[in-house]
């Protein structure tokens, strides 16, 4: 494997690890704010893992989210990996003076 590819993979792993920490913190904050009521009836019936609502397509997340969680997301929006990655990369770029 070339050095550039190896560096790219290492950078991706670092970004992904930081995203996982942010994701879990957001999940914990939402669970506390919603008194653990993160799933609607449909989500509970299908035995959806509540943390999965914080990943993947928003259409799926909103389909299974409780009203309390949807309200929580109005104050603290879901953050997709793609959004996080852009922010993460921007914070690492040096300014062009």
Tab-separated table of N, CA and C in Angstrom:
chain	number	residue	atom	x	y	z
A	1	UNK	N	0.847	-1.172	0.000
A	1	UNK	CA	0.000	0.000	0.000
A	1	UNK	C	0.896	1.240	0.000
A	2	UNK	N	0.519	2.214	-0.784
A	2	UNK	CA	1.332	3.428	-0.864
A	2	UNK	C	1.204	4.237	0.427
A	3	UNK	N	2.168	5.097	0.630
A	3	UNK	CA	2.182	5.941	1.828
A	3	UNK	C	0.984	6.885	1.843
A	4	UNK	N	0.603	7.389	0.676
A	4	UNK	CA	-0.541	8.305	0.609
A	4	UNK	C	-1.843	7.599	0.968
A	5	UNK	N	-2.015	6.409	0.461
A	5	UNK	CA	-3.231	5.652	0.771
A	5	UNK	C	-3.254	5.294	2.252
A	6	UNK	N	-2.127	4.866	2.774
A	6	UNK	CA	-2.042	4.534	4.200
A	6	UNK	C	-2.367	5.755	5.059
A	7	UNK	N	-1.855	6.913	4.665
A	7	UNK	CA	-2.134	8.147	5.408
A	7	UNK	C	-3.617	8.499	5.324
A	8	UNK	N	-4.200	8.304	4.153
A	8	UNK	CA	-5.629	8.570	3.983
A	8	UNK	C	-6.486	7.674	4.855
A	9	UNK	N	-6.145	6.396	4.907
A	9	UNK	CA	-6.882	5.463	5.765
A	9	UNK	C	-6.715	5.824	7.243
A	10	UNK	N	-5.517	6.200	7.623
A	10	UNK	CA	-5.267	6.580	9.018
A	10	UNK	C	-6.089	7.811	9.389
A	11	UNK	N	-6.143	8.766	8.473
A	11	UNK	CA	-6.923	9.979	8.714
A	11	UNK	C	-8.413	9.641	8.812
A	12	UNK	N	-8.901	8.768	7.942
A	12	UNK	CA	-10.305	8.358	7.991
A	12	UNK	C	-10.613	7.679	9.327
A	13	UNK	N	-9.735	6.790	9.777
A	13	UNK	CA	-9.957	6.093	11.056
A	13	UNK	C	-10.006	7.084	12.216
A	14	UNK	N	-9.140	8.080	12.180
A	14	UNK	CA	-9.124	9.103	13.231
A	14	UNK	C	-10.430	9.894	13.227
A	15	UNK	N	-10.859	10.306	12.047
A	15	UNK	CA	-12.112	11.054	11.915
A	15	UNK	C	-13.284	10.208	12.391
A	16	UNK	N	-13.319	8.965	11.975
A	16	UNK	CA	-14.417	8.068	12.345
A	16	UNK	C	-14.458	7.838	13.854
A	17	UNK	N	-13.314	7.690	14.477
A	17	UNK	CA	-13.258	7.490	15.930
A	17	UNK	C	-13.792	8.718	16.664
A	18	UNK	N	-13.423	9.897	16.191
A	18	UNK	CA	-13.932	11.123	16.813
A	18	UNK	C	-15.432	11.254	16.595
A	19	UNK	N	-15.911	10.897	15.404
A	19	UNK	CA	-17.354	10.942	15.142
A	19	UNK	C	-18.095	9.987	16.066
A	20	UNK	N	-17.566	8.801	16.253
A	20	UNK	CA	-18.216	7.829	17.136
A	20	UNK	C	-18.354	8.380	18.549
A	21	UNK	N	-17.343	9.095	19.024
A	21	UNK	CA	-17.423	9.710	20.352
A	21	UNK	C	-18.515	10.773	20.399
A	22	UNK	N	-18.581	11.610	19.372
A	22	UNK	CA	-19.602	12.655	19.301
A	22	UNK	C	-20.986	12.025	19.204
A	23	UNK	N	-21.113	11.012	18.380
A	23	UNK	CA	-22.392	10.328	18.194
A	23	UNK	C	-22.897	9.748	19.511
A	24	UNK	N	-22.026	9.065	20.231
A	24	UNK	CA	-22.431	8.458	21.489
A	24	UNK	C	-22.800	9.527	22.517
A	25	UNK	N	-22.061	10.637	22.563
A	25	UNK	CA	-22.383	11.732	23.485
A	25	UNK	C	-23.747	12.331	23.154
A	26	UNK	N	-24.037	12.483	21.864
A	26	UNK	CA	-25.345	13.013	21.462
A	26	UNK	C	-26.463	12.038	21.812
A	27	UNK	N	-26.195	10.767	21.644
A	27	UNK	CA	-27.174	9.743	22.023
A	27	UNK	C	-27.452	9.805	23.528
A	28	UNK	N	-26.403	9.876	24.324
A	28	UNK	CA	-26.557	9.941	25.782
A	28	UNK	C	-27.343	11.184	26.193
A	29	UNK	N	-27.033	12.331	25.583
A	29	UNK	CA	-27.743	13.570	25.910
A	29	UNK	C	-29.215	13.445	25.553
A	30	UNK	N	-29.510	12.878	24.403
A	30	UNK	CA	-30.904	12.710	23.985
A	30	UNK	C	-31.639	11.727	24.891
A	31	UNK	N	-30.988	10.627	25.236
A	31	UNK	CA	-31.621	9.632	26.103
A	31	UNK	C	-31.982	10.250	27.447
A	32	UNK	N	-31.080	11.052	27.982
A	32	UNK	CA	-31.357	11.709	29.260
A	32	UNK	C	-32.477	12.736	29.110
A	33	UNK	N	-32.413	13.551	28.073
A	33	UNK	CA	-33.421	14.594	27.864
A	33	UNK	C	-34.809	14.016	27.608
A	34	UNK	N	-34.859	12.851	26.980
A	34	UNK	CA	-36.141	12.226	26.613
A	34	UNK	C	-36.554	11.135	27.601
A	35	UNK	N	-35.859	11.042	28.730
A	35	UNK	CA	-36.156	9.985	29.713
A	35	UNK	C	-36.176	8.607	29.072
A	36	UNK	N	-35.194	8.363	28.220
A	36	UNK	CA	-35.017	7.075	27.530
A	36	UNK	C	-36.120	6.764	26.510
A	37	UNK	N	-37.060	7.664	26.299
A	37	UNK	CA	-38.153	7.443	25.336
A	37	UNK	C	-37.709	7.925	23.956
A	38	UNK	N	-36.882	7.138	23.288
A	38	UNK	CA	-36.328	7.544	21.996
A	38	UNK	C	-37.090	6.968	20.813
A	39	UNK	N	-37.811	5.880	21.024
A	39	UNK	CA	-38.524	5.208	19.936
A	39	UNK	C	-40.021	5.455	20.025
A	40	UNK	N	-40.651	5.552	18.858
A	40	UNK	CA	-42.110	5.586	18.830
A	40	UNK	C	-42.628	4.144	18.874
A	41	UNK	N	-43.938	3.979	18.854
A	41	UNK	CA	-44.530	2.639	18.949
A	41	UNK	C	-44.037	1.730	17.828
A	42	UNK	N	-43.989	2.261	16.632
A	42	UNK	CA	-43.525	1.469	15.486
A	42	UNK	C	-42.081	0.995	15.685
A	43	UNK	N	-41.240	1.872	16.175
A	43	UNK	CA	-39.849	1.513	16.435
A	43	UNK	C	-39.718	0.457	17.517
A	44	UNK	N	-40.530	0.578	18.559
A	44	UNK	CA	-40.493	-0.430	19.629
A	44	UNK	C	-40.978	-1.781	19.116
A	45	UNK	N	-42.044	-1.773	18.312
A	45	UNK	CA	-42.575	-3.024	17.751
A	45	UNK	C	-41.529	-3.723	16.891
A	46	UNK	N	-40.778	-2.949	16.122
A	46	UNK	CA	-39.758	-3.528	15.228
A	46	UNK	C	-38.435	-3.782	15.948
A	47	UNK	N	-38.385	-3.451	17.227
A	47	UNK	CA	-37.181	-3.647	18.048
A	47	UNK	C	-35.954	-2.933	17.461
A	48	UNK	N	-36.178	-1.705	17.044
A	48	UNK	CA	-35.104	-0.874	16.499
A	48	UNK	C	-34.146	-0.504	17.636
A	49	UNK	N	-32.873	-0.554	17.370
A	49	UNK	CA	-31.879	-0.113	18.348
A	49	UNK	C	-31.898	1.419	18.353
A	50	UNK	N	-32.205	2.044	19.488
A	50	UNK	CA	-32.328	3.507	19.513
A	50	UNK	C	-31.097	4.257	19.008
A	51	UNK	N	-29.909	3.740	19.264
A	51	UNK	CA	-28.714	4.466	18.807
A	51	UNK	C	-28.639	4.500	17.280
A	52	UNK	N	-29.280	3.546	16.624
A	52	UNK	CA	-29.252	3.535	15.156
A	52	UNK	C	-29.986	4.735	14.567
A	53	UNK	N	-30.841	5.388	15.360
A	53	UNK	CA	-31.547	6.575	14.874
A	53	UNK	C	-30.598	7.756	14.694
A	54	UNK	N	-29.437	7.665	15.291
A	54	UNK	CA	-28.466	8.746	15.208
A	54	UNK	C	-27.503	8.554	14.042
A	55	UNK	N	-27.667	7.459	13.305
A	55	UNK	CA	-26.826	7.142	12.150
A	55	UNK	C	-27.727	6.950	10.932
A	56	UNK	N	-27.153	6.996	9.792
A	56	UNK	CA	-27.895	6.659	8.584
A	56	UNK	C	-28.899	7.711	8.156
A	57	UNK	N	-29.780	7.315	7.249
A	57	UNK	CA	-30.708	8.262	6.631
A	57	UNK	C	-31.689	8.876	7.632
A	58	UNK	N	-31.912	10.165	7.491
A	58	UNK	CA	-32.833	10.850	8.400
A	58	UNK	C	-34.265	10.364	8.225
A	59	UNK	N	-34.635	9.933	7.029
A	59	UNK	CA	-36.004	9.463	6.822
A	59	UNK	C	-36.297	8.252	7.712
A	60	UNK	N	-35.314	7.377	7.873
A	60	UNK	CA	-35.479	6.224	8.756
A	60	UNK	C	-35.512	6.674	10.211
A	61	UNK	N	-34.623	7.584	10.571
A	61	UNK	CA	-34.557	8.065	11.954
A	61	UNK	C	-35.884	8.683	12.378
A	62	UNK	N	-36.427	9.541	11.536
A	62	UNK	CA	-37.685	10.205	11.884
A	62	UNK	C	-38.870	9.245	11.838
A	63	UNK	N	-38.776	8.199	11.052
A	63	UNK	CA	-39.863	7.211	10.985
A	63	UNK	C	-40.017	6.455	12.295
A	64	UNK	N	-38.933	6.281	13.045
A	64	UNK	CA	-38.968	5.495	14.278
A	64	UNK	C	-38.757	6.327	15.544
A	65	UNK	N	-38.477	7.603	15.407
A	65	UNK	CA	-38.190	8.454	16.568
A	65	UNK	C	-39.465	8.810	17.319
A	66	UNK	N	-39.325	8.898	18.631
A	66	UNK	CA	-40.440	9.338	19.472
A	66	UNK	C	-40.661	10.833	19.266
A	67	UNK	N	-41.848	11.329	19.609
A	67	UNK	CA	-42.071	12.779	19.534
A	67	UNK	C	-41.066	13.557	20.395
A	68	UNK	N	-40.694	12.985	21.532
A	68	UNK	CA	-39.716	13.641	22.405
A	68	UNK	C	-38.357	13.763	21.719
A	69	UNK	N	-37.958	12.712	21.017
A	69	UNK	CA	-36.672	12.751	20.326
A	69	UNK	C	-36.712	13.737	19.159
A	70	UNK	N	-37.800	13.759	18.439
A	70	UNK	CA	-37.930	14.719	17.331
A	70	UNK	C	-37.833	16.146	17.866
A	71	UNK	N	-38.475	16.397	18.991
A	71	UNK	CA	-38.387	17.724	19.616
A	71	UNK	C	-36.946	18.018	20.051
A	72	UNK	N	-36.277	17.021	20.591
A	72	UNK	CA	-34.874	17.184	20.999
A	72	UNK	C	-34.007	17.539	19.785
A	73	UNK	N	-34.257	16.873	18.664
A	73	UNK	CA	-33.474	17.148	17.458
A	73	UNK	C	-33.715	18.550	16.918
A	74	UNK	N	-34.845	19.156	17.260
A	74	UNK	CA	-35.072	20.540	16.835
A	74	UNK	C	-34.079	21.472	17.525
A	75	UNK	N	-33.742	21.154	18.774
A	75	UNK	CA	-32.772	21.967	19.517
A	75	UNK	C	-31.333	21.518	19.256
A	76	UNK	N	-31.147	20.207	19.081
A	76	UNK	CA	-29.822	19.610	18.868
A	76	UNK	C	-29.900	18.704	17.639
A	77	UNK	N	-29.741	19.267	16.446
A	77	UNK	CA	-29.941	18.488	15.212
A	77	UNK	C	-29.037	17.257	15.111
A	78	UNK	N	-29.563	16.254	14.415
A	78	UNK	CA	-28.764	15.064	14.106
A	78	UNK	C	-27.544	15.510	13.307
A	79	UNK	N	-26.457	14.821	13.501
A	79	UNK	CA	-25.230	15.135	12.778
A	79	UNK	C	-24.799	13.885	12.035
A	80	UNK	N	-24.891	13.922	10.730
A	80	UNK	CA	-24.476	12.763	9.947
A	80	UNK	C	-22.956	12.697	9.886
A	81	UNK	N	-22.462	11.534	9.517
A	81	UNK	CA	-21.012	11.390	9.383
A	81	UNK	C	-20.488	12.343	8.308
A	82	UNK	N	-21.219	12.484	7.212
A	82	UNK	CA	-20.769	13.369	6.127
A	82	UNK	C	-20.636	14.811	6.620
A	83	UNK	N	-21.601	15.279	7.414
A	83	UNK	CA	-21.530	16.637	7.961
A	83	UNK	C	-20.349	16.771	8.925
A	84	UNK	N	-20.193	15.767	9.788
A	84	UNK	CA	-19.091	15.789	10.747
A	84	UNK	C	-17.752	15.786	10.017
A	85	UNK	N	-17.641	14.946	9.004
A	85	UNK	CA	-16.385	14.834	8.265
A	85	UNK	C	-15.997	16.170	7.640
A	86	UNK	N	-16.963	16.884	7.069
A	86	UNK	CA	-16.666	18.198	6.490
A	86	UNK	C	-16.162	19.165	7.553
A	87	UNK	N	-16.838	19.182	8.707
A	87	UNK	CA	-16.407	20.059	9.799
A	87	UNK	C	-15.020	19.666	10.296
A	88	UNK	N	-14.811	18.371	10.432
A	88	UNK	CA	-13.538	17.850	10.934
A	88	UNK	C	-12.398	18.214	9.987
A	89	UNK	N	-12.628	18.017	8.693
A	89	UNK	CA	-11.594	18.337	7.708
A	89	UNK	C	-11.322	19.840	7.679
A	90	UNK	N	-12.378	20.644	7.760
A	90	UNK	CA	-12.204	22.102	7.752
A	90	UNK	C	-11.388	22.571	8.944
A	91	UNK	N	-11.608	21.937	10.096
A	91	UNK	CA	-10.881	22.347	11.302
A	91	UNK	C	-9.402	21.974	11.226
A	92	UNK	N	-9.041	21.046	10.369
A	92	UNK	CA	-7.653	20.591	10.255
A	92	UNK	C	-6.885	21.320	9.151
A	93	UNK	N	-7.598	21.970	8.270
A	93	UNK	CA	-6.927	22.666	7.169
A	93	UNK	C	-6.264	23.929	7.684
A	94	UNK	N	-5.077	24.185	7.208
A	94	UNK	CA	-4.394	25.413	7.608
A	94	UNK	C	-4.890	26.557	6.735
A	95	UNK	N	-5.007	27.735	7.317
A	95	UNK	CA	-5.475	28.876	6.518
A	95	UNK	C	-4.452	29.247	5.437
A	96	UNK	N	-4.974	29.683	4.332
A	96	UNK	CA	-4.107	30.124	3.223
A	96	UNK	C	-3.907	31.632	3.337
A	97	UNK	N	-2.825	32.027	3.956
A	97	UNK	CA	-2.560	33.454	4.158
A	97	UNK	C	-1.884	34.022	2.979
